[in-house]
mmCIF file of C-alpha atoms and ligand atoms in Angstrom:
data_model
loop_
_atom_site.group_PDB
_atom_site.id
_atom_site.type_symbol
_atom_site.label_atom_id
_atom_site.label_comp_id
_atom_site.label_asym_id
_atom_site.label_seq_id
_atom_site.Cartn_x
_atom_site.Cartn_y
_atom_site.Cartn_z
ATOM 1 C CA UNK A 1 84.640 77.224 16.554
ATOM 2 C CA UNK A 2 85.348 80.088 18.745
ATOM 3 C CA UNK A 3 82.089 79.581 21.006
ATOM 4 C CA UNK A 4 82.355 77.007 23.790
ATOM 5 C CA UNK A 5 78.819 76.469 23.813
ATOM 6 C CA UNK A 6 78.695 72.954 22.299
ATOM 7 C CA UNK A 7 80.179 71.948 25.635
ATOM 8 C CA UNK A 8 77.971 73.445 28.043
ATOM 9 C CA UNK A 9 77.166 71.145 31.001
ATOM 10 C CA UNK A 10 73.693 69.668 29.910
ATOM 11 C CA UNK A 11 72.692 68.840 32.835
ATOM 12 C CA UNK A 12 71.590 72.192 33.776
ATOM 13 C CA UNK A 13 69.127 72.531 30.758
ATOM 14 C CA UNK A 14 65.982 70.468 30.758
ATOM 15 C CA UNK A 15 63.035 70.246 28.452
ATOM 16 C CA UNK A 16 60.811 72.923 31.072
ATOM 17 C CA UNK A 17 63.922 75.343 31.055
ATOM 18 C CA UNK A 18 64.060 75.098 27.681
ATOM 19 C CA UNK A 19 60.533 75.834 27.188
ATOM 20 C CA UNK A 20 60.907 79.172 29.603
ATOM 21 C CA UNK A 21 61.220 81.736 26.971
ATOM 22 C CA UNK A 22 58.111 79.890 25.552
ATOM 23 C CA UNK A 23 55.209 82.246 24.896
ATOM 24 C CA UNK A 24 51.649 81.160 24.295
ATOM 25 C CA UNK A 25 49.353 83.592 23.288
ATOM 26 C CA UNK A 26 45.967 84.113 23.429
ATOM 27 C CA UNK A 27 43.184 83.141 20.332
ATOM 28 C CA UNK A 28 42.368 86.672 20.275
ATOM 29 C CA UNK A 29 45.728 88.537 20.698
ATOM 30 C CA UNK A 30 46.529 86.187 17.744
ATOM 31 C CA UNK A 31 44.186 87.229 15.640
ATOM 32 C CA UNK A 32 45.235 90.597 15.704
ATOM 33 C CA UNK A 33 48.241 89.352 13.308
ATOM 34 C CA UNK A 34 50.679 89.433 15.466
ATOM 35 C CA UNK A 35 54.310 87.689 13.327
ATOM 36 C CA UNK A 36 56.801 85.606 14.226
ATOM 37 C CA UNK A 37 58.919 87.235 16.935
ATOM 38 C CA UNK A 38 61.429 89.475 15.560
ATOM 39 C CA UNK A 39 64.361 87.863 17.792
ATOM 40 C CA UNK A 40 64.405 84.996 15.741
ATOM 41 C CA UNK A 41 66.362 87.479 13.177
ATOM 42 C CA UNK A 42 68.913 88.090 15.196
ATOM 43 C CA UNK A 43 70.415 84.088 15.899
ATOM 44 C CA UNK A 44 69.554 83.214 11.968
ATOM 45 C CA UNK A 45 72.743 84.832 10.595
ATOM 46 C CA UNK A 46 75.538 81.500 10.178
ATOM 47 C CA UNK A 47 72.445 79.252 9.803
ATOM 48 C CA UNK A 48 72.719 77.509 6.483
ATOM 49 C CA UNK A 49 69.907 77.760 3.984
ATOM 50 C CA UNK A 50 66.983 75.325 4.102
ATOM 51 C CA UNK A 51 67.884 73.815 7.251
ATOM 52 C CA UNK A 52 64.801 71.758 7.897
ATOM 53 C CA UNK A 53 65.770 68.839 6.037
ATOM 54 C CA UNK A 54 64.603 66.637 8.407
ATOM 55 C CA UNK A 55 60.922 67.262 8.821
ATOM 56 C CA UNK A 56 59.016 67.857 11.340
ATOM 57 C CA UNK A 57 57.526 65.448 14.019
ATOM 58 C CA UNK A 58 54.791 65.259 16.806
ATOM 59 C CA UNK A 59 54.366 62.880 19.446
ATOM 60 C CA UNK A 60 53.376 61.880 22.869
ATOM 61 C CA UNK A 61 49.532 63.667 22.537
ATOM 62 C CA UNK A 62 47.913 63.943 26.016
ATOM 63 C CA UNK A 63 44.085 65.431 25.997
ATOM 64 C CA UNK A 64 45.598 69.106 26.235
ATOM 65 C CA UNK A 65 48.912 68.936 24.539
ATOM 66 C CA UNK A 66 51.707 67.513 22.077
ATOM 67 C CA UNK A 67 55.500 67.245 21.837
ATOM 68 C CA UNK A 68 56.435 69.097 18.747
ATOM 69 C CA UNK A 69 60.160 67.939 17.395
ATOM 70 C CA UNK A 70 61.884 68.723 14.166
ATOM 71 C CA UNK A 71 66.252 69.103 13.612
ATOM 72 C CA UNK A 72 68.354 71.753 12.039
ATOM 73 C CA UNK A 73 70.095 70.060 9.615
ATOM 74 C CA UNK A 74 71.237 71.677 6.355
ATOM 75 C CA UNK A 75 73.574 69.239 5.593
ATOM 76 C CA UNK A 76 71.891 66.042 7.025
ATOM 77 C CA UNK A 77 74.759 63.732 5.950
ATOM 78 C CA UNK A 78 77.406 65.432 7.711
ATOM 79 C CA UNK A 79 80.310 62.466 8.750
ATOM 80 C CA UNK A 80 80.569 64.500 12.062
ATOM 81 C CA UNK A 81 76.899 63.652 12.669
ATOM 82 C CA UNK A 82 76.371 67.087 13.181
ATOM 83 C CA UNK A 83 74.354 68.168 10.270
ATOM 84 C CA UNK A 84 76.497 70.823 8.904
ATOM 85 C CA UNK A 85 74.855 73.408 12.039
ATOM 86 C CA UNK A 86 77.488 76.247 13.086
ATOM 87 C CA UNK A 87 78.622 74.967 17.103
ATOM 88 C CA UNK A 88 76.397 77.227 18.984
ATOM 89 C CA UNK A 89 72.728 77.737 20.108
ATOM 90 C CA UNK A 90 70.018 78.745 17.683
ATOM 91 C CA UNK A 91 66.483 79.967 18.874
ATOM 92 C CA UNK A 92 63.822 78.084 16.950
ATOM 93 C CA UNK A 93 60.086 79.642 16.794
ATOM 94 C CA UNK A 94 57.072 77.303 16.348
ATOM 95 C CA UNK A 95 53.499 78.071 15.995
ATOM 96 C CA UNK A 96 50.364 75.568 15.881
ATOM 97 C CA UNK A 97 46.825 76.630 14.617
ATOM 98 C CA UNK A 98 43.624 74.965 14.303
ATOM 99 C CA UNK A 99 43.842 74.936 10.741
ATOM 100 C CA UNK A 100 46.053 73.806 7.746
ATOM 101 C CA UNK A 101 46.896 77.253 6.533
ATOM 102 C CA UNK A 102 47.802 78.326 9.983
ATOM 103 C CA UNK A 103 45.224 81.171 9.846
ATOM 104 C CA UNK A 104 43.906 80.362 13.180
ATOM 105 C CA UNK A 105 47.294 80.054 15.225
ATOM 106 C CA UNK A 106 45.992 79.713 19.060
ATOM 107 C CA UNK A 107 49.729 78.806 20.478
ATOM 108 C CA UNK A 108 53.216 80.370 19.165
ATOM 109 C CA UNK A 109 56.883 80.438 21.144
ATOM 110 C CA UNK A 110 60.033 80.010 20.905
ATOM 111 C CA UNK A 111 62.793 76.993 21.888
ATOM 112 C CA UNK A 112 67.078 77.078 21.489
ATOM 113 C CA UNK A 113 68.181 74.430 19.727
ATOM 114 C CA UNK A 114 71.317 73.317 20.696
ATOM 115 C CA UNK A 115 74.747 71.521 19.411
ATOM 116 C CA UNK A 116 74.868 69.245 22.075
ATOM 117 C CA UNK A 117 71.668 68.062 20.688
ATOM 118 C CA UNK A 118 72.412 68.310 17.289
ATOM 119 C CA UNK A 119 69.994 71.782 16.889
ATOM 120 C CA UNK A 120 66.917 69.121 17.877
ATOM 121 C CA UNK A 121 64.136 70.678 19.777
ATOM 122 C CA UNK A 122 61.116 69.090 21.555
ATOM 123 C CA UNK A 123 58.145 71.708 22.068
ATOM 124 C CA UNK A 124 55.896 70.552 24.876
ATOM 125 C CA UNK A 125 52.388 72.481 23.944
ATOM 126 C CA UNK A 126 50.093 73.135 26.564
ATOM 127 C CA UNK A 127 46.265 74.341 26.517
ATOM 128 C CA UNK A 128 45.245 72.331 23.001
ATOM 129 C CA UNK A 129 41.344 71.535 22.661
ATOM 130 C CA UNK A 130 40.619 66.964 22.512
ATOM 131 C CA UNK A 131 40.679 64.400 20.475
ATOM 132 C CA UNK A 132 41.270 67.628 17.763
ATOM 133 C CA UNK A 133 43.342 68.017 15.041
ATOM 134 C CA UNK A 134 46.319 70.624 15.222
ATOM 135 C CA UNK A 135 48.726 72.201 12.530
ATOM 136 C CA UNK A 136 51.814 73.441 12.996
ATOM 137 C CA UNK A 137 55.474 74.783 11.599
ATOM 138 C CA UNK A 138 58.943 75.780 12.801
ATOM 139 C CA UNK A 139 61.063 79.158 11.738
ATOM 140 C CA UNK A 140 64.801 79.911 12.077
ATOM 141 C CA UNK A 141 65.327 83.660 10.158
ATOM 142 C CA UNK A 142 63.607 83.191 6.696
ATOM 143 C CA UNK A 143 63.599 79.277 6.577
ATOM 144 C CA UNK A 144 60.082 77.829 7.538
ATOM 145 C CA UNK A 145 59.388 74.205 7.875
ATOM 146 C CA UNK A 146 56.531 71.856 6.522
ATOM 147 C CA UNK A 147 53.653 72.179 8.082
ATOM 148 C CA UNK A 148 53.066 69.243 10.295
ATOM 149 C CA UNK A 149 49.258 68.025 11.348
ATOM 150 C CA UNK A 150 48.858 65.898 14.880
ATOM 151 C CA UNK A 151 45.894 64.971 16.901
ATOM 152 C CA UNK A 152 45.704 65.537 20.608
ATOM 153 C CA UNK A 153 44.275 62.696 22.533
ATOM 154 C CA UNK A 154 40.081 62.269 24.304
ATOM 155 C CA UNK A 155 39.462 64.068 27.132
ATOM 156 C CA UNK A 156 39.460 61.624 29.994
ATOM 157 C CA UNK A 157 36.300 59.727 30.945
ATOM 158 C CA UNK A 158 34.836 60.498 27.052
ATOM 159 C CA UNK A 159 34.690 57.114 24.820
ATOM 160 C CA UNK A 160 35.181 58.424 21.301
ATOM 161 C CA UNK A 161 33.376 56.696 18.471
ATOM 162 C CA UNK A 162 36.765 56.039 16.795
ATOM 163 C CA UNK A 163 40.229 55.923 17.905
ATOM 164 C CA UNK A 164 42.521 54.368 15.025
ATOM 165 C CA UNK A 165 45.904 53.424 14.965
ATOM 166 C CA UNK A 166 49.028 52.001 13.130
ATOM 167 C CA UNK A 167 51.724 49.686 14.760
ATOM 168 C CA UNK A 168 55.050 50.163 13.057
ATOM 169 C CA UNK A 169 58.744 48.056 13.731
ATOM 170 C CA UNK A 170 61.817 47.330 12.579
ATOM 171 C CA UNK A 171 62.336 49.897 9.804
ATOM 172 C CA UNK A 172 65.204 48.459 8.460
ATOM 173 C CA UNK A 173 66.661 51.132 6.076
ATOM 174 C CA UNK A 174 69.003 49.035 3.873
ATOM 175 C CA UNK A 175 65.991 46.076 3.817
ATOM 176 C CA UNK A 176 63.855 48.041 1.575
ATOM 177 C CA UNK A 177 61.189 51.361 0.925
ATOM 178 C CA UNK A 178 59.102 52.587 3.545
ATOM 179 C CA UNK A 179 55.694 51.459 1.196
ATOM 180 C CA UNK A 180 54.133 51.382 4.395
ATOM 181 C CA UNK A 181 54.523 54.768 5.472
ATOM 182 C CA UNK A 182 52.888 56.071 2.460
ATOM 183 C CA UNK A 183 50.001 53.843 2.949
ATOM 184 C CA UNK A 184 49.623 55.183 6.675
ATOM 185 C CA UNK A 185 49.393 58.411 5.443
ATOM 186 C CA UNK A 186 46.307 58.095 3.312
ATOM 187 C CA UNK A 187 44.301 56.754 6.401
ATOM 188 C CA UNK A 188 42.603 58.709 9.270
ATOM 189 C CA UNK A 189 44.863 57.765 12.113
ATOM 190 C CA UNK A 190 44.734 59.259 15.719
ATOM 191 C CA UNK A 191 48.189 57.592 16.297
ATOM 192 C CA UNK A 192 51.238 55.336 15.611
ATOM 193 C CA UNK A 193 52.995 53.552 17.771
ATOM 194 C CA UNK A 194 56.317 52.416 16.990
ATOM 195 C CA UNK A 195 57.351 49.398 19.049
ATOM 196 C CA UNK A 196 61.210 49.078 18.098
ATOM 197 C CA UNK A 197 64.412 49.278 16.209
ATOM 198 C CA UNK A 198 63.406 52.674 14.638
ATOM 199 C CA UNK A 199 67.563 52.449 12.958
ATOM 200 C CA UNK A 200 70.118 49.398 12.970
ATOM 201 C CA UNK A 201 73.626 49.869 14.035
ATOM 202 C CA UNK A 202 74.679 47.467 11.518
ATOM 203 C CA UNK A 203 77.402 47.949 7.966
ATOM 204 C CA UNK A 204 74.198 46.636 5.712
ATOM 205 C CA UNK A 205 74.095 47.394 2.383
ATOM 206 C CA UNK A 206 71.028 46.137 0.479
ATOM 207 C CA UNK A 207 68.660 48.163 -1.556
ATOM 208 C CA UNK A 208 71.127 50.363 -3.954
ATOM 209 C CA UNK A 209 70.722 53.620 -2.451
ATOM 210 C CA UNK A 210 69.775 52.682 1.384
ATOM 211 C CA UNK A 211 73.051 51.198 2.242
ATOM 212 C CA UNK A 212 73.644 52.534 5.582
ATOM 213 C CA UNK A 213 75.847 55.249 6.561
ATOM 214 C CA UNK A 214 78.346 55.699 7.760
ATOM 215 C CA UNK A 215 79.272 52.035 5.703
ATOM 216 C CA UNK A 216 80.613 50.771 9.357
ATOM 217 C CA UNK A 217 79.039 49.059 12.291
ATOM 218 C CA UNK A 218 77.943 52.449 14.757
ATOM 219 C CA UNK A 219 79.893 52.555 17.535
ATOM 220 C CA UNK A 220 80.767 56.523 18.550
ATOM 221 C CA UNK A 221 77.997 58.898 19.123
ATOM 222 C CA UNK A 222 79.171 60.937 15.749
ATOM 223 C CA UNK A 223 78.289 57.647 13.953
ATOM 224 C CA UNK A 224 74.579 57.602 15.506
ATOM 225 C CA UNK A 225 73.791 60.688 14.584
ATOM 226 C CA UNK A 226 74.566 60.410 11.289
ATOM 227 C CA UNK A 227 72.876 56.840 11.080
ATOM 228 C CA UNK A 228 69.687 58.943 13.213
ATOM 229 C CA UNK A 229 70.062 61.514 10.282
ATOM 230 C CA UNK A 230 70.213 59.235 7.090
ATOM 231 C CA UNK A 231 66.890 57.375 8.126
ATOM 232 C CA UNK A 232 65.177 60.533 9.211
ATOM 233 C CA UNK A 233 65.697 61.893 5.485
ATOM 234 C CA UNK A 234 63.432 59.278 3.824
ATOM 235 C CA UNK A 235 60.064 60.932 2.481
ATOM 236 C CA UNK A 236 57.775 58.370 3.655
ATOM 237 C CA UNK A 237 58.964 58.331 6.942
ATOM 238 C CA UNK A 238 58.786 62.055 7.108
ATOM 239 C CA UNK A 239 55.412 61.974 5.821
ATOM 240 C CA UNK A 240 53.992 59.649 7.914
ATOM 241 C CA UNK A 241 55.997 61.761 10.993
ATOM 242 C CA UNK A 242 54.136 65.006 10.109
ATOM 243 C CA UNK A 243 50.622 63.427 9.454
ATOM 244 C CA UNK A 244 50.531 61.950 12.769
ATOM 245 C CA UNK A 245 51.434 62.182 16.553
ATOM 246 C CA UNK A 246 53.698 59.227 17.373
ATOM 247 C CA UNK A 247 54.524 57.076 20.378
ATOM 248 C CA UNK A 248 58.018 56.085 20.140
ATOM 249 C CA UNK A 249 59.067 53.016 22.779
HETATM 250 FE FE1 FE2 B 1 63.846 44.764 14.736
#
């Protein structure tokens, strides 16, 4: 813990500073082959293996763009909350292509992730086509992600034949499986919108093996981000995060 930079005023960072260092490329400079940016090797030493535990999420689609999320988090359960991340600043590198094997990559870059917030990221994407469907991954060194799909939203003044969605609420953890989840993923949604109460700050135990932790009501922020962490490892709700772009109230 020799590096102060867990404690850096966060004021001074926002999402657009963050996003500074971003680089989008052209379709056709991509297609040359160009990699993944070679700095990314040089902040990956001290990263745990398989850090991406968490998955990978999309949300907020506009006509032209998408946030892009996903957490380092090699050891998600961490009682610290901090998901067993080294306390300093790791550059993350994301990529999105038109297609699922990420052959046609038309926007790549780079974002830090950060210990004051817990190694998340959120990837604003500019210059995406409408109402299209987009793939896309994260790298730190060696480790890639899952490959996430999303949807950007219709062009404005276009009425689109179809424009499907899923409500979800009140995802209770210790209450049960997320059945529903799996179901959303086998339809053809454009989005989900999640009204509320995406964890509980409650002790519940219930379902054996979705007891909450930490096994206490949440009251510090260490405690949130482990009870943020243990619902963001189930499967379903990872699936259903990568298969679609979200809007979280
Ligand atoms: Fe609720």
């Amino acid at each position: 813990m020799g590096e102060t930079a867990g404690d850096r005023p966060r004021a001074a960072v926002s999402r657009r500073t963050l996003l500074g260092g971003a680089v989008a490329l052209t379709g056709a400079a991509v297609a040359l082959g160009a990699p993944w940016m070679r700095v990314a090797d040089a902040t990956a030493p001290g990263v745990p293996a398989s850090p991406f535990t968490l998955g990978v999420a999309s949300g907020d689609p506009t006509p032209d763009g998408v946030v892009l999320w996903t957490r380092l988090a090699p050891d998600p359960l961490a009682p610290d909350g901090r998901g067993g991340m080294p306390a300093r600043p790791v550059l993350v590198e994301w990529e999105v292509a038109e297609d699922a094997g990420l052959r046609r990559v038309i926007a790549r870059g780079s974002a830090v992730a950060r210990p004051e917030d817990t190694h998340a990221v959120h990837v604003e994407v500019a210059g995406l086509r409408p109402a299209a469907d987009h793939f896309y991954r994260f790298r730190v060194g060696t480790e890639t992600s899952a490959i996430g799909r999303t949807r950007t939203a219709p062009a404005p003044g276009t009425k689109p034949e179809r424009f499907a969605f899923a409500i979800a609420s009140c995802q209770s953890r210790p209450d049960g499986y997320y059945n529903a989840y799996a179901g959303m993923v086998r339809d053809d949604l454009d989005l989900v919108v999640f009204l509320g109460d995406y964890i509980y700050e409650s002790a519940a135990s219930g379902v054996p093996g979705r007891s909450h932790l930490p096994a206490r009501e949440t009251t510090t922020l260490a405690d949130y981000r482990l009870r943020h962490s243990q619902y963001k490892t189930d499967p379903d709700l990872q699936a259903a995060h990568a298969a679609f772009p979200w809007v979280v109230t």
